[in-house]
Amino acid sequence: MNYQEKIKHIQTHFPMSVLLKKLNIIPPNFNINHRFPCPIHQGKNPTCCHFTSDNKIHCWKCCKDYDIIDVYMAIRQIKSFHEAIQKIAGFMNSFEFKALNKQEKEITKITINPLKQLYQPMKSKQSVDD
């Protein structure tokens, strides 16, 4: 796997919620549909960050999106992008990551668009013309 593929793999296969829970930024039973304080600028406003659909977080105060690597580098205060990639990739191969990821999938068994499945048009037993 080349360097770009490794970065893409991390961004798509490492859920942001798992990272934030591992770093104790959000509690283990946190509902990912709620907002939370920004881990980057460490604000106290619990409504300034939310998860995006592309596995990033968006901070309304910073006016920025952050991916897994951005958050990890900021929280762990790592200056080297290469070092961050190596550490994240190493963690992704650990048993702890696999357990956290499995646990996260169990917690968040929600569809991307929950309203899509809730609405089922009623089928009339009789036709309208009768």
mmCIF file with all atom_site columns, C-alpha atoms in Angstrom:
data_model
loop_
_atom_site.group_PDB
_atom_site.id
_atom_site.type_symbol
_atom_site.label_atom_id
_atom_site.label_alt_id
_atom_site.label_comp_id
_atom_site.label_asym_id
_atom_site.label_entity_id
_atom_site.label_seq_id
_atom_site.pdbx_PDB_ins_code
_atom_site.Cartn_x
_atom_site.Cartn_y
_atom_site.Cartn_z
_atom_site.occupancy
_atom_site.B_iso_or_equiv
_atom_site.pdbx_formal_charge
_atom_site.auth_seq_id
_atom_site.auth_comp_id
_atom_site.auth_asym_id
_atom_site.auth_atom_id
_atom_site.pdbx_PDB_model_num
ATOM 1   C CA . MET A 1 1   ? 0.000   0.000  0.000  1.00 0.00 ? 1   MET A CA 1
ATOM 2   C CA . ASN A 1 2   ? 1.537   3.322  -1.038 1.00 0.00 ? 2   ASN A CA 1
ATOM 3   C CA . TYR A 1 3   ? 1.463   6.454  1.108  1.00 0.00 ? 3   TYR A CA 1
ATOM 4   C CA . GLN A 1 4   ? -1.633  8.006  -0.514 1.00 0.00 ? 4   GLN A CA 1
ATOM 5   C CA . GLU A 1 5   ? -3.538  4.726  -0.239 1.00 0.00 ? 5   GLU A CA 1
ATOM 6   C CA . LYS A 1 6   ? -2.575  4.472  3.439  1.00 0.00 ? 6   LYS A CA 1
ATOM 7   C CA . ILE A 1 7   ? -3.915  7.995  4.091  1.00 0.00 ? 7   ILE A CA 1
ATOM 8   C CA . LYS A 1 8   ? -7.161  7.229  2.247  1.00 0.00 ? 8   LYS A CA 1
ATOM 9   C CA . HIS A 1 9   ? -7.508  3.939  4.137  1.00 0.00 ? 9   HIS A CA 1
ATOM 10  C CA . ILE A 1 10  ? -7.150  5.745  7.478  1.00 0.00 ? 10  ILE A CA 1
ATOM 11  C CA . GLN A 1 11  ? -9.649  8.436  6.492  1.00 0.00 ? 11  GLN A CA 1
ATOM 12  C CA . THR A 1 12  ? -12.268 5.920  5.390  1.00 0.00 ? 12  THR A CA 1
ATOM 13  C CA . HIS A 1 13  ? -11.772 3.003  7.824  1.00 0.00 ? 13  HIS A CA 1
ATOM 14  C CA . PHE A 1 14  ? -11.072 4.773  11.120 1.00 0.00 ? 14  PHE A CA 1
ATOM 15  C CA . PRO A 1 15  ? -14.370 6.197  12.438 1.00 0.00 ? 15  PRO A CA 1
ATOM 16  C CA . MET A 1 16  ? -13.952 9.670  13.906 1.00 0.00 ? 16  MET A CA 1
ATOM 17  C CA . SER A 1 17  ? -16.192 8.692  16.825 1.00 0.00 ? 17  SER A CA 1
ATOM 18  C CA . VAL A 1 18  ? -13.783 5.866  17.746 1.00 0.00 ? 18  VAL A CA 1
ATOM 19  C CA . LEU A 1 19  ? -10.846 8.294  17.800 1.00 0.00 ? 19  LEU A CA 1
ATOM 20  C CA . LEU A 1 20  ? -12.707 10.854 19.921 1.00 0.00 ? 20  LEU A CA 1
ATOM 21  C CA . LYS A 1 21  ? -13.788 8.163  22.375 1.00 0.00 ? 21  LYS A CA 1
ATOM 22  C CA . LYS A 1 22  ? -10.261 6.712  22.540 1.00 0.00 ? 22  LYS A CA 1
ATOM 23  C CA . LEU A 1 23  ? -8.861  10.189 23.298 1.00 0.00 ? 23  LEU A CA 1
ATOM 24  C CA . ASN A 1 24  ? -11.600 10.736 25.955 1.00 0.00 ? 24  ASN A CA 1
ATOM 25  C CA . ILE A 1 25  ? -13.035 13.728 24.116 1.00 0.00 ? 25  ILE A CA 1
ATOM 26  C CA . ILE A 1 26  ? -16.529 12.261 24.038 1.00 0.00 ? 26  ILE A CA 1
ATOM 27  C CA . PRO A 1 27  ? -17.940 9.627  26.443 1.00 0.00 ? 27  PRO A CA 1
ATOM 28  C CA . PRO A 1 28  ? -18.192 5.955  25.380 1.00 0.00 ? 28  PRO A CA 1
ATOM 29  C CA . ASN A 1 29  ? -21.995 6.071  25.045 1.00 0.00 ? 29  ASN A CA 1
ATOM 30  C CA . PHE A 1 30  ? -22.049 9.367  23.121 1.00 0.00 ? 30  PHE A CA 1
ATOM 31  C CA . ASN A 1 31  ? -24.769 9.753  20.487 1.00 0.00 ? 31  ASN A CA 1
ATOM 32  C CA . ILE A 1 32  ? -23.007 10.824 17.286 1.00 0.00 ? 32  ILE A CA 1
ATOM 33  C CA . ASN A 1 33  ? -26.062 12.828 16.257 1.00 0.00 ? 33  ASN A CA 1
ATOM 34  C CA . HIS A 1 34  ? -25.376 15.347 19.038 1.00 0.00 ? 34  HIS A CA 1
ATOM 35  C CA . ARG A 1 35  ? -22.886 18.193 19.087 1.00 0.00 ? 35  ARG A CA 1
ATOM 36  C CA . PHE A 1 36  ? -19.839 18.430 21.328 1.00 0.00 ? 36  PHE A CA 1
ATOM 37  C CA . PRO A 1 37  ? -16.994 20.821 22.257 1.00 0.00 ? 37  PRO A CA 1
ATOM 38  C CA . CYS A 1 38  ? -14.268 21.248 19.645 1.00 0.00 ? 38  CYS A CA 1
ATOM 39  C CA . PRO A 1 39  ? -11.193 19.143 20.458 1.00 0.00 ? 39  PRO A CA 1
ATOM 40  C CA . ILE A 1 40  ? -8.947  21.445 18.396 1.00 0.00 ? 40  ILE A CA 1
ATOM 41  C CA . HIS A 1 41  ? -9.544  24.818 20.017 1.00 0.00 ? 41  HIS A CA 1
ATOM 42  C CA . GLN A 1 42  ? -10.778 23.135 23.221 1.00 0.00 ? 42  GLN A CA 1
ATOM 43  C CA . GLY A 1 43  ? -13.748 25.415 23.623 1.00 0.00 ? 43  GLY A CA 1
ATOM 44  C CA . LYS A 1 44  ? -16.265 24.891 26.388 1.00 0.00 ? 44  LYS A CA 1
ATOM 45  C CA . ASN A 1 45  ? -19.325 25.358 24.164 1.00 0.00 ? 45  ASN A CA 1
ATOM 46  C CA . PRO A 1 46  ? -20.839 21.881 23.825 1.00 0.00 ? 46  PRO A CA 1
ATOM 47  C CA . THR A 1 47  ? -22.610 22.759 20.599 1.00 0.00 ? 47  THR A CA 1
ATOM 48  C CA . CYS A 1 48  ? -19.799 23.976 18.401 1.00 0.00 ? 48  CYS A CA 1
ATOM 49  C CA . CYS A 1 49  ? -18.767 20.660 16.757 1.00 0.00 ? 49  CYS A CA 1
ATOM 50  C CA . HIS A 1 50  ? -20.654 17.927 14.943 1.00 0.00 ? 50  HIS A CA 1
ATOM 51  C CA . PHE A 1 51  ? -19.858 14.857 12.840 1.00 0.00 ? 51  PHE A CA 1
ATOM 52  C CA . THR A 1 52  ? -20.089 15.208 9.067  1.00 0.00 ? 52  THR A CA 1
ATOM 53  C CA . SER A 1 53  ? -21.226 12.510 6.655  1.00 0.00 ? 53  SER A CA 1
ATOM 54  C CA . ASP A 1 54  ? -17.670 12.050 5.333  1.00 0.00 ? 54  ASP A CA 1
ATOM 55  C CA . ASN A 1 55  ? -16.083 10.984 8.660  1.00 0.00 ? 55  ASN A CA 1
ATOM 56  C CA . LYS A 1 56  ? -14.899 14.434 9.674  1.00 0.00 ? 56  LYS A CA 1
ATOM 57  C CA . ILE A 1 57  ? -15.910 16.874 12.354 1.00 0.00 ? 57  ILE A CA 1
ATOM 58  C CA . HIS A 1 58  ? -16.978 20.431 11.649 1.00 0.00 ? 58  HIS A CA 1
ATOM 59  C CA . CYS A 1 59  ? -16.396 23.210 14.158 1.00 0.00 ? 59  CYS A CA 1
ATOM 60  C CA . TRP A 1 60  ? -18.697 26.196 13.796 1.00 0.00 ? 60  TRP A CA 1
ATOM 61  C CA . LYS A 1 61  ? -16.325 28.457 15.725 1.00 0.00 ? 61  LYS A CA 1
ATOM 62  C CA . CYS A 1 62  ? -13.191 27.470 13.758 1.00 0.00 ? 62  CYS A CA 1
ATOM 63  C CA . CYS A 1 63  ? -15.251 27.364 10.528 1.00 0.00 ? 63  CYS A CA 1
ATOM 64  C CA . LYS A 1 64  ? -13.283 24.280 9.499  1.00 0.00 ? 64  LYS A CA 1
ATOM 65  C CA . ASP A 1 65  ? -13.625 20.578 8.876  1.00 0.00 ? 65  ASP A CA 1
ATOM 66  C CA . TYR A 1 66  ? -11.076 18.283 10.512 1.00 0.00 ? 66  TYR A CA 1
ATOM 67  C CA . ASP A 1 67  ? -10.303 14.712 9.483  1.00 0.00 ? 67  ASP A CA 1
ATOM 68  C CA . ILE A 1 68  ? -8.886  11.873 11.588 1.00 0.00 ? 68  ILE A CA 1
ATOM 69  C CA . ILE A 1 69  ? -5.286  12.875 10.955 1.00 0.00 ? 69  ILE A CA 1
ATOM 70  C CA . ASP A 1 70  ? -5.879  16.564 11.772 1.00 0.00 ? 70  ASP A CA 1
ATOM 71  C CA . VAL A 1 71  ? -7.530  15.721 15.094 1.00 0.00 ? 71  VAL A CA 1
ATOM 72  C CA . TYR A 1 72  ? -4.917  13.129 16.062 1.00 0.00 ? 72  TYR A CA 1
ATOM 73  C CA . MET A 1 73  ? -2.014  15.472 15.284 1.00 0.00 ? 73  MET A CA 1
ATOM 74  C CA . ALA A 1 74  ? -3.582  18.343 17.229 1.00 0.00 ? 74  ALA A CA 1
ATOM 75  C CA . ILE A 1 75  ? -4.538  16.330 20.320 1.00 0.00 ? 75  ILE A CA 1
ATOM 76  C CA . ARG A 1 76  ? -1.276  14.371 20.508 1.00 0.00 ? 76  ARG A CA 1
ATOM 77  C CA . GLN A 1 77  ? 0.715   17.502 19.526 1.00 0.00 ? 77  GLN A CA 1
ATOM 78  C CA . ILE A 1 78  ? 2.533   15.674 16.735 1.00 0.00 ? 78  ILE A CA 1
ATOM 79  C CA . LYS A 1 79  ? 4.273   17.945 14.241 1.00 0.00 ? 79  LYS A CA 1
ATOM 80  C CA . SER A 1 80  ? 5.254   15.280 11.700 1.00 0.00 ? 80  SER A CA 1
ATOM 81  C CA . PHE A 1 81  ? 2.495   14.150 9.333  1.00 0.00 ? 81  PHE A CA 1
ATOM 82  C CA . HIS A 1 82  ? 4.470   10.979 8.560  1.00 0.00 ? 82  HIS A CA 1
ATOM 83  C CA . GLU A 1 83  ? 4.768   10.121 12.262 1.00 0.00 ? 83  GLU A CA 1
ATOM 84  C CA . ALA A 1 84  ? 1.027   10.617 12.753 1.00 0.00 ? 84  ALA A CA 1
ATOM 85  C CA . ILE A 1 85  ? 0.234   8.303  9.819  1.00 0.00 ? 85  ILE A CA 1
ATOM 86  C CA . GLN A 1 86  ? 2.555   5.618  11.215 1.00 0.00 ? 86  GLN A CA 1
ATOM 87  C CA . LYS A 1 87  ? 1.050   5.801  14.717 1.00 0.00 ? 87  LYS A CA 1
ATOM 88  C CA . ILE A 1 88  ? -2.541  5.750  13.458 1.00 0.00 ? 88  ILE A CA 1
ATOM 89  C CA . ALA A 1 89  ? -1.826  2.841  11.101 1.00 0.00 ? 89  ALA A CA 1
ATOM 90  C CA . GLY A 1 90  ? -0.166  0.958  13.964 1.00 0.00 ? 90  GLY A CA 1
ATOM 91  C CA . PHE A 1 91  ? -3.172  1.517  16.215 1.00 0.00 ? 91  PHE A CA 1
ATOM 92  C CA . MET A 1 92  ? -5.540  0.361  13.464 1.00 0.00 ? 92  MET A CA 1
ATOM 93  C CA . ASN A 1 93  ? -3.746  -3.010 13.502 1.00 0.00 ? 93  ASN A CA 1
ATOM 94  C CA . SER A 1 94  ? -4.229  -3.430 17.253 1.00 0.00 ? 94  SER A CA 1
ATOM 95  C CA . PHE A 1 95  ? -6.795  -5.596 18.985 1.00 0.00 ? 95  PHE A CA 1
ATOM 96  C CA . GLU A 1 96  ? -7.988  -2.522 20.906 1.00 0.00 ? 96  GLU A CA 1
ATOM 97  C CA . PHE A 1 97  ? -8.925  -0.716 17.676 1.00 0.00 ? 97  PHE A CA 1
ATOM 98  C CA . LYS A 1 98  ? -10.786 -3.744 16.353 1.00 0.00 ? 98  LYS A CA 1
ATOM 99  C CA . ALA A 1 99  ? -12.711 -4.051 19.633 1.00 0.00 ? 99  ALA A CA 1
ATOM 100 C CA . LEU A 1 100 ? -13.547 -0.319 19.740 1.00 0.00 ? 100 LEU A CA 1
ATOM 101 C CA . ASN A 1 101 ? -14.588 -0.349 16.090 1.00 0.00 ? 101 ASN A CA 1
ATOM 102 C CA . LYS A 1 102 ? -16.842 -3.373 16.621 1.00 0.00 ? 102 LYS A CA 1
ATOM 103 C CA . GLN A 1 103 ? -18.354 -1.751 19.713 1.00 0.00 ? 103 GLN A CA 1
ATOM 104 C CA . GLU A 1 104 ? -18.974 1.467  17.762 1.00 0.00 ? 104 GLU A CA 1
ATOM 105 C CA . LYS A 1 105 ? -20.771 -0.432 15.004 1.00 0.00 ? 105 LYS A CA 1
ATOM 106 C CA . GLU A 1 106 ? -23.023 -2.046 17.607 1.00 0.00 ? 106 GLU A CA 1
ATOM 107 C CA . ILE A 1 107 ? -23.818 1.323  19.215 1.00 0.00 ? 107 ILE A CA 1
ATOM 108 C CA . THR A 1 108 ? -24.522 3.138  15.968 1.00 0.00 ? 108 THR A CA 1
ATOM 109 C CA . LYS A 1 109 ? -26.745 0.719  14.108 1.00 0.00 ? 109 LYS A CA 1
ATOM 110 C CA . ILE A 1 110 ? -28.544 3.665  12.565 1.00 0.00 ? 110 ILE A CA 1
ATOM 111 C CA . THR A 1 111 ? -29.116 4.230  8.896  1.00 0.00 ? 111 THR A CA 1
ATOM 112 C CA . ILE A 1 112 ? -27.560 7.219  7.159  1.00 0.00 ? 112 ILE A CA 1
ATOM 113 C CA . ASN A 1 113 ? -31.020 8.658  6.593  1.00 0.00 ? 113 ASN A CA 1
ATOM 114 C CA . PRO A 1 114 ? -33.293 7.230  9.306  1.00 0.00 ? 114 PRO A CA 1
ATOM 115 C CA . LEU A 1 115 ? -36.367 9.048  7.989  1.00 0.00 ? 115 LEU A CA 1
ATOM 116 C CA . LYS A 1 116 ? -36.056 7.238  4.689  1.00 0.00 ? 116 LYS A CA 1
ATOM 117 C CA . GLN A 1 117 ? -36.969 3.924  6.312  1.00 0.00 ? 117 GLN A CA 1
ATOM 118 C CA . LEU A 1 118 ? -39.543 5.319  8.703  1.00 0.00 ? 118 LEU A CA 1
ATOM 119 C CA . TYR A 1 119 ? -41.866 6.535  5.986  1.00 0.00 ? 119 TYR A CA 1
ATOM 120 C CA . GLN A 1 120 ? -43.689 3.724  4.262  1.00 0.00 ? 120 GLN A CA 1
ATOM 121 C CA . PRO A 1 121 ? -46.666 4.803  2.164  1.00 0.00 ? 121 PRO A CA 1
ATOM 122 C CA . MET A 1 122 ? -49.828 3.007  3.165  1.00 0.00 ? 122 MET A CA 1
ATOM 123 C CA . LYS A 1 123 ? -51.140 0.604  0.592  1.00 0.00 ? 123 LYS A CA 1
ATOM 124 C CA . SER A 1 124 ? -54.863 0.806  0.296  1.00 0.00 ? 124 SER A CA 1
ATOM 125 C CA . LYS A 1 125 ? -56.722 -2.489 0.234  1.00 0.00 ? 125 LYS A CA 1
ATOM 126 C CA . GLN A 1 126 ? -59.308 -0.971 -2.053 1.00 0.00 ? 126 GLN A CA 1
ATOM 127 C CA . SER A 1 127 ? -58.611 1.096  -5.077 1.00 0.00 ? 127 SER A CA 1
ATOM 128 C CA . VAL A 1 128 ? -59.539 4.756  -4.907 1.00 0.00 ? 128 VAL A CA 1
ATOM 129 C CA . ASP A 1 129 ? -61.986 4.434  -7.797 1.00 0.00 ? 129 ASP A CA 1
ATOM 130 C CA . ASP A 1 130 ? -64.208 1.817  -6.100 1.00 0.00 ? 130 ASP A CA 1
#
